Coordinates of C-alpha atoms in Angstrom, one line a residue:
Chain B
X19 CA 15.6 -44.4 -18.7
X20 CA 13.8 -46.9 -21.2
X21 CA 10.7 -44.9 -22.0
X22 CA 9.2 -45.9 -25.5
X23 CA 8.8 -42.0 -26.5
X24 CA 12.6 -41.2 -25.7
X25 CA 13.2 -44.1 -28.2
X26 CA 11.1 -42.4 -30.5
X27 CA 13.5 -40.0 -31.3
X28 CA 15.9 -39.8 -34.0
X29 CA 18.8 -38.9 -32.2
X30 CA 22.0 -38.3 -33.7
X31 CA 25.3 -39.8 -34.1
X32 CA 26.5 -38.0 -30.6
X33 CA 23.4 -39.2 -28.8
X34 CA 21.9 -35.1 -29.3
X35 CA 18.8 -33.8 -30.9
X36 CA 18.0 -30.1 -31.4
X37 CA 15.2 -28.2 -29.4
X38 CA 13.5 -25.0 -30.3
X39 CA 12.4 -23.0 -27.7
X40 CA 9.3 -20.8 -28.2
X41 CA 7.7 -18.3 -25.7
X42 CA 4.1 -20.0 -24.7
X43 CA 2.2 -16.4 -24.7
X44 CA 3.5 -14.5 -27.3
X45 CA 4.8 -17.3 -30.1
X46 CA 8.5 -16.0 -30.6
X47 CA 11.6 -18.1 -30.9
X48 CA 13.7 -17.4 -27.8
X49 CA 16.8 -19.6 -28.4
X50 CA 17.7 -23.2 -30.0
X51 CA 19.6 -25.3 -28.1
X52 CA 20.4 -28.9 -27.9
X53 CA 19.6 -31.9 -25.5
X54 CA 20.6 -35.6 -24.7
X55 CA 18.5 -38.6 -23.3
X56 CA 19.0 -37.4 -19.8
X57 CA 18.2 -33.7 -20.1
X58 CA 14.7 -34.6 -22.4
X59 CA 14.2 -36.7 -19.8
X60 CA 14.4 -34.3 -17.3
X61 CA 12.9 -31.6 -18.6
X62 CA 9.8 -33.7 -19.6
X63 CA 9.9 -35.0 -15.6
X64 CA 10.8 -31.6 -13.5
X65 CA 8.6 -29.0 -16.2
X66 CA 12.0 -26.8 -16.7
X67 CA 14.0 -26.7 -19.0
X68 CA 17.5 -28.6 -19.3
X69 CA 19.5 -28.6 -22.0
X70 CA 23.1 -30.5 -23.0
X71 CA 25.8 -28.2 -23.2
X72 CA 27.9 -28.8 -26.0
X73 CA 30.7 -26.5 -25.3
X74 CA 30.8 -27.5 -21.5
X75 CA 30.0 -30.9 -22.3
X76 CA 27.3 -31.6 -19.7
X77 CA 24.2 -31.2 -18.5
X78 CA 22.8 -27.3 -18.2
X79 CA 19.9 -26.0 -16.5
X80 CA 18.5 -23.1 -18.2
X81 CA 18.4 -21.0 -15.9
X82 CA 20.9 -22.2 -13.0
X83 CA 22.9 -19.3 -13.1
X84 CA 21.0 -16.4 -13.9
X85 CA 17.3 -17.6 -12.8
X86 CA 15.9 -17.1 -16.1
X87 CA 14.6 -20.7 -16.1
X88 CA 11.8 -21.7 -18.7
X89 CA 8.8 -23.5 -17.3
X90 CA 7.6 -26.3 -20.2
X91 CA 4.6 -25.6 -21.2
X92 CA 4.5 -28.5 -23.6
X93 CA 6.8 -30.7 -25.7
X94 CA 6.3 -31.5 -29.3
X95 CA 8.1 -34.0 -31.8
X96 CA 8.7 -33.1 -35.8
X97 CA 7.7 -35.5 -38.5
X98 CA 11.2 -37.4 -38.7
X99 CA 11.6 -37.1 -35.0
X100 CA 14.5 -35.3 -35.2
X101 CA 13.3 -31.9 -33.8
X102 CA 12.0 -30.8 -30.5
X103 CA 10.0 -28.2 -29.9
X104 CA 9.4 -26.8 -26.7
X105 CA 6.6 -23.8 -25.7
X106 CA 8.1 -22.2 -21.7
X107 CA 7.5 -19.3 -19.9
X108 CA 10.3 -17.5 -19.4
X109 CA 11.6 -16.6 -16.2
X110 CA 12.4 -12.8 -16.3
X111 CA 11.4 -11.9 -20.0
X112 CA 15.2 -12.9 -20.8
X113 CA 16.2 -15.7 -22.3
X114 CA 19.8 -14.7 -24.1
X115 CA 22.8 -14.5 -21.8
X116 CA 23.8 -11.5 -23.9
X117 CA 20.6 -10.0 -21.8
X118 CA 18.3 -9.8 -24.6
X119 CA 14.7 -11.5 -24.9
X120 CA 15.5 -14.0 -26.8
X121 CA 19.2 -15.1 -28.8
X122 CA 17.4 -14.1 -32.1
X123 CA 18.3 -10.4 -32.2
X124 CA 20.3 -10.1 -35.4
X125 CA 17.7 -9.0 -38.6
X126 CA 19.2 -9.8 -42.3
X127 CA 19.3 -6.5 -43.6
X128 CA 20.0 -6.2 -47.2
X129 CA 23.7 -7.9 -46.9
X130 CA 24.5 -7.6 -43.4
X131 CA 23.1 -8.9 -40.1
X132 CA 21.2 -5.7 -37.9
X133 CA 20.9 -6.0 -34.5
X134 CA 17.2 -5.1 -33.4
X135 CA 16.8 -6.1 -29.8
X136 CA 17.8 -4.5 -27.1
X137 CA 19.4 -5.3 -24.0
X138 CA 17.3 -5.5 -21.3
X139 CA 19.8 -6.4 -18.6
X140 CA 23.8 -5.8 -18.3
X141 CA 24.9 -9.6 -18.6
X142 CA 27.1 -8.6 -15.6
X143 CA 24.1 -8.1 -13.1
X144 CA 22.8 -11.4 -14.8
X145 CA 25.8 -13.4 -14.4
X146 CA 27.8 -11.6 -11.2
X147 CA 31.4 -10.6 -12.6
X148 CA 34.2 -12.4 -11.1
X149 CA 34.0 -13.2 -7.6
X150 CA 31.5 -10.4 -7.1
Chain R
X20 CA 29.6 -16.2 -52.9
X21 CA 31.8 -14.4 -50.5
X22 CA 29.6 -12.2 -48.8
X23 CA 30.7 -10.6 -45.3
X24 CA 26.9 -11.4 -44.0
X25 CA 27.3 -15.3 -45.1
X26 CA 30.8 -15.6 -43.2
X27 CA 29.7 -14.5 -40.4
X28 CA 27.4 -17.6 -39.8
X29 CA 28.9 -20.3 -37.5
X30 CA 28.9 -23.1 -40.1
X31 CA 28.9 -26.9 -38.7
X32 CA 32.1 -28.4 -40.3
X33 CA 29.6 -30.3 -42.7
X34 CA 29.4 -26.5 -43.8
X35 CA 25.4 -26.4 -42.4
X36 CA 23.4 -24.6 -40.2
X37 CA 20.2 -25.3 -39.1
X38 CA 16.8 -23.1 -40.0
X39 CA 13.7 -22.8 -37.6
X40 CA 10.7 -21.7 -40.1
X41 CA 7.5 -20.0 -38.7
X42 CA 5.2 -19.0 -39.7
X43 CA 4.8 -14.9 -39.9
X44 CA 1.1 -14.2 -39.2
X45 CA 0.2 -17.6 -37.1
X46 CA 4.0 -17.4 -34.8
X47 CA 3.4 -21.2 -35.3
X48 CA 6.7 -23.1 -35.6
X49 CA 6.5 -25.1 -38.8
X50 CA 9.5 -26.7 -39.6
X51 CA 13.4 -27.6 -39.2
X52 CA 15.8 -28.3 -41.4
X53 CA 19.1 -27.0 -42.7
X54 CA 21.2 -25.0 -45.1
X55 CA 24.0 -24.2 -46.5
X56 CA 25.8 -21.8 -47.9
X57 CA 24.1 -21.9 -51.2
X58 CA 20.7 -22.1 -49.7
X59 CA 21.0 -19.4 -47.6
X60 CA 22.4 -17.5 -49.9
X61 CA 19.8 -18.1 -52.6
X62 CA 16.9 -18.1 -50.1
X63 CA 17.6 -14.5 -49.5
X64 CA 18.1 -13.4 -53.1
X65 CA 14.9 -15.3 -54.2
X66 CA 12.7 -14.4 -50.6
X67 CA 11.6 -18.4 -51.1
X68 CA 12.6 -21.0 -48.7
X69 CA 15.6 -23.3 -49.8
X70 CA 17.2 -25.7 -47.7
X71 CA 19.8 -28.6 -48.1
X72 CA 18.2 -32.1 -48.2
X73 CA 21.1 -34.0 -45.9
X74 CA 19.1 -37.5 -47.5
X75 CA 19.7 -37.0 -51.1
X76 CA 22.4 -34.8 -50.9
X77 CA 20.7 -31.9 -52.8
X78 CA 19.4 -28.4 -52.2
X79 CA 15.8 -28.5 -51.7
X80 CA 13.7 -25.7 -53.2
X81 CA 10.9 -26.2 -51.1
X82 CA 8.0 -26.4 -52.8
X83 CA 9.3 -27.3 -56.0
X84 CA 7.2 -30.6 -56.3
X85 CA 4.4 -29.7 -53.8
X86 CA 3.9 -26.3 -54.8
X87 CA 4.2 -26.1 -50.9
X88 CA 6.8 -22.7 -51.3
X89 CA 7.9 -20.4 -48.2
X90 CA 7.5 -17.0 -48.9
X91 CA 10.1 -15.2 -46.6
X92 CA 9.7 -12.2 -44.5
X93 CA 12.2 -12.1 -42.9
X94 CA 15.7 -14.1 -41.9
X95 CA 17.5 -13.6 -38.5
X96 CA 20.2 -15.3 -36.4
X97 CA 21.4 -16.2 -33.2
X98 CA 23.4 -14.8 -30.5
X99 CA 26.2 -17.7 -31.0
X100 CA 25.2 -17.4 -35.0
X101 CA 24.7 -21.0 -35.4
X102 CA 21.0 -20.8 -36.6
X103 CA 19.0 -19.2 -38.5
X104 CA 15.3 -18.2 -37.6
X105 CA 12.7 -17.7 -41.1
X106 CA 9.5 -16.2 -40.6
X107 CA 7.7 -17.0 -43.8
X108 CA 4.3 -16.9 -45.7
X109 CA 3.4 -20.9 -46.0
X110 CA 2.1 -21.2 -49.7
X111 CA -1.1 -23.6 -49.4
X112 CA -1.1 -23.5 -46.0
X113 CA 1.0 -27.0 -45.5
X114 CA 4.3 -27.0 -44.6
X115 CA 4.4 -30.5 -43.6
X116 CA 5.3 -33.7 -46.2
X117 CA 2.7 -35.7 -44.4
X118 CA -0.2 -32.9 -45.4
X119 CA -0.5 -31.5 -42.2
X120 CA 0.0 -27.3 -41.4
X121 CA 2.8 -28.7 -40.1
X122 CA 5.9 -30.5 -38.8
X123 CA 5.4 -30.6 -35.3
X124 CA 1.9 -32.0 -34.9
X125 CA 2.8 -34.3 -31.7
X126 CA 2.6 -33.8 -28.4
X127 CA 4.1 -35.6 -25.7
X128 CA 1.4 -36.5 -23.6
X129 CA 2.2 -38.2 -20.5
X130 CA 4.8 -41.1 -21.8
X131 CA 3.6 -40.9 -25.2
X132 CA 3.6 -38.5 -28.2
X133 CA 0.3 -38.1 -29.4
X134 CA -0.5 -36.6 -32.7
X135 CA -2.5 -33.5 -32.3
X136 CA -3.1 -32.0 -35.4
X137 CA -5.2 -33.6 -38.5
X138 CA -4.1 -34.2 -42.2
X139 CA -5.2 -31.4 -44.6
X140 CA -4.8 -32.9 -47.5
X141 CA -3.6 -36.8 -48.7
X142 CA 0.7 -36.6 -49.3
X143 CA -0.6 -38.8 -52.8
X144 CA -2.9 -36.3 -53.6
X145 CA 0.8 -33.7 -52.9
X146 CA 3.4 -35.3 -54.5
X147 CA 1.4 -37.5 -57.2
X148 CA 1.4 -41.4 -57.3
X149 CA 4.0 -43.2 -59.1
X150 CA 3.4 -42.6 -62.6
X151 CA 0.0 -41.1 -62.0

């Protein structure tokens, strides 16, 4: 992986730069996530998404476990390349593992955070519970 | 500054968190950049964008040289609450420091990013020449 446009990118310290995710058709913000080399690369290469995950410390597939992957529409690069920005098409409407459209539920509402998304799906019939 | 709404955020131990703006009418995406506590807290007392400039170390009323201010309609957050989404009323209709609507104006195209969206007006004619 020495592609000229991956070394375009300001990446940070830990080798990550953050990626918005927008729906293609309707223009919202489904999620923000983060990526390394390898899962740009990918993404850019296979036309899903694939982010780095940070908390499990490696690569994730949006998408892997609960099918709601996120076909790349097209990939776009902020002014200090330090920002991706990424318009899918979101496999099942859902994008949030809490089962909602997109992570971006909570509404500041005078001084507290209002929830105004609903589920669409029990995260259990997304995700299987335990050995179900 | 110790309202319940601003602890709930998920604060990188730098004590940021990082802001998507868009725009409310267009749904284009038009920046990133990031807050803290102070910004976000005075952003939604003063309904105008303010961010924290990691390079000099400073908040950043944006706007307050190019006039360029973010009206904001509204502020929500994640699922994991670490980032904030603005959907905001882009004074001047350029959001960008290089003059253009705004920050994500290149496309990866192929193996190259190509820039995709033109220059409304010269950053000189924004920010003033030294002196001038």
């Amino acid at each position: 992986m020495n592609e000229a446009w991956l070394e375009q990118i300001a990446w940070t310290p830990d080798g990550l730069v953050p990626a918005i995710v927008q729906d293609h058709a309707s223009g919202k913000v489904l999620m923000f996530a983060w990526m390394n080399r390898e899962a740009l690369a990918e993404t850019a290469r296979s036309g899903t998404a694939v982010f780095w995950s940070r908390s499990r410390g490696r690569l994730w597939r949006k998408g892997e476990q609960s099918g709601h992957v996120q076909m790349v529409h097209e990939i776009r690069l902020d002014c200090d390349a330090d920002c991706v920005l990424l318009r899918v098409e979101q496999a099942g409407g859902i994008a949030c593992h809490t089962g909602r459209e997109r992570c971006f539920y909570r509404l500041l509402d005078g001084e507290s955070w209002r929830t105004v998304e609903p589920v669409l799906k029990d995260p259990a019939d997304i995700y299987g519970d335990s050995g179900a």
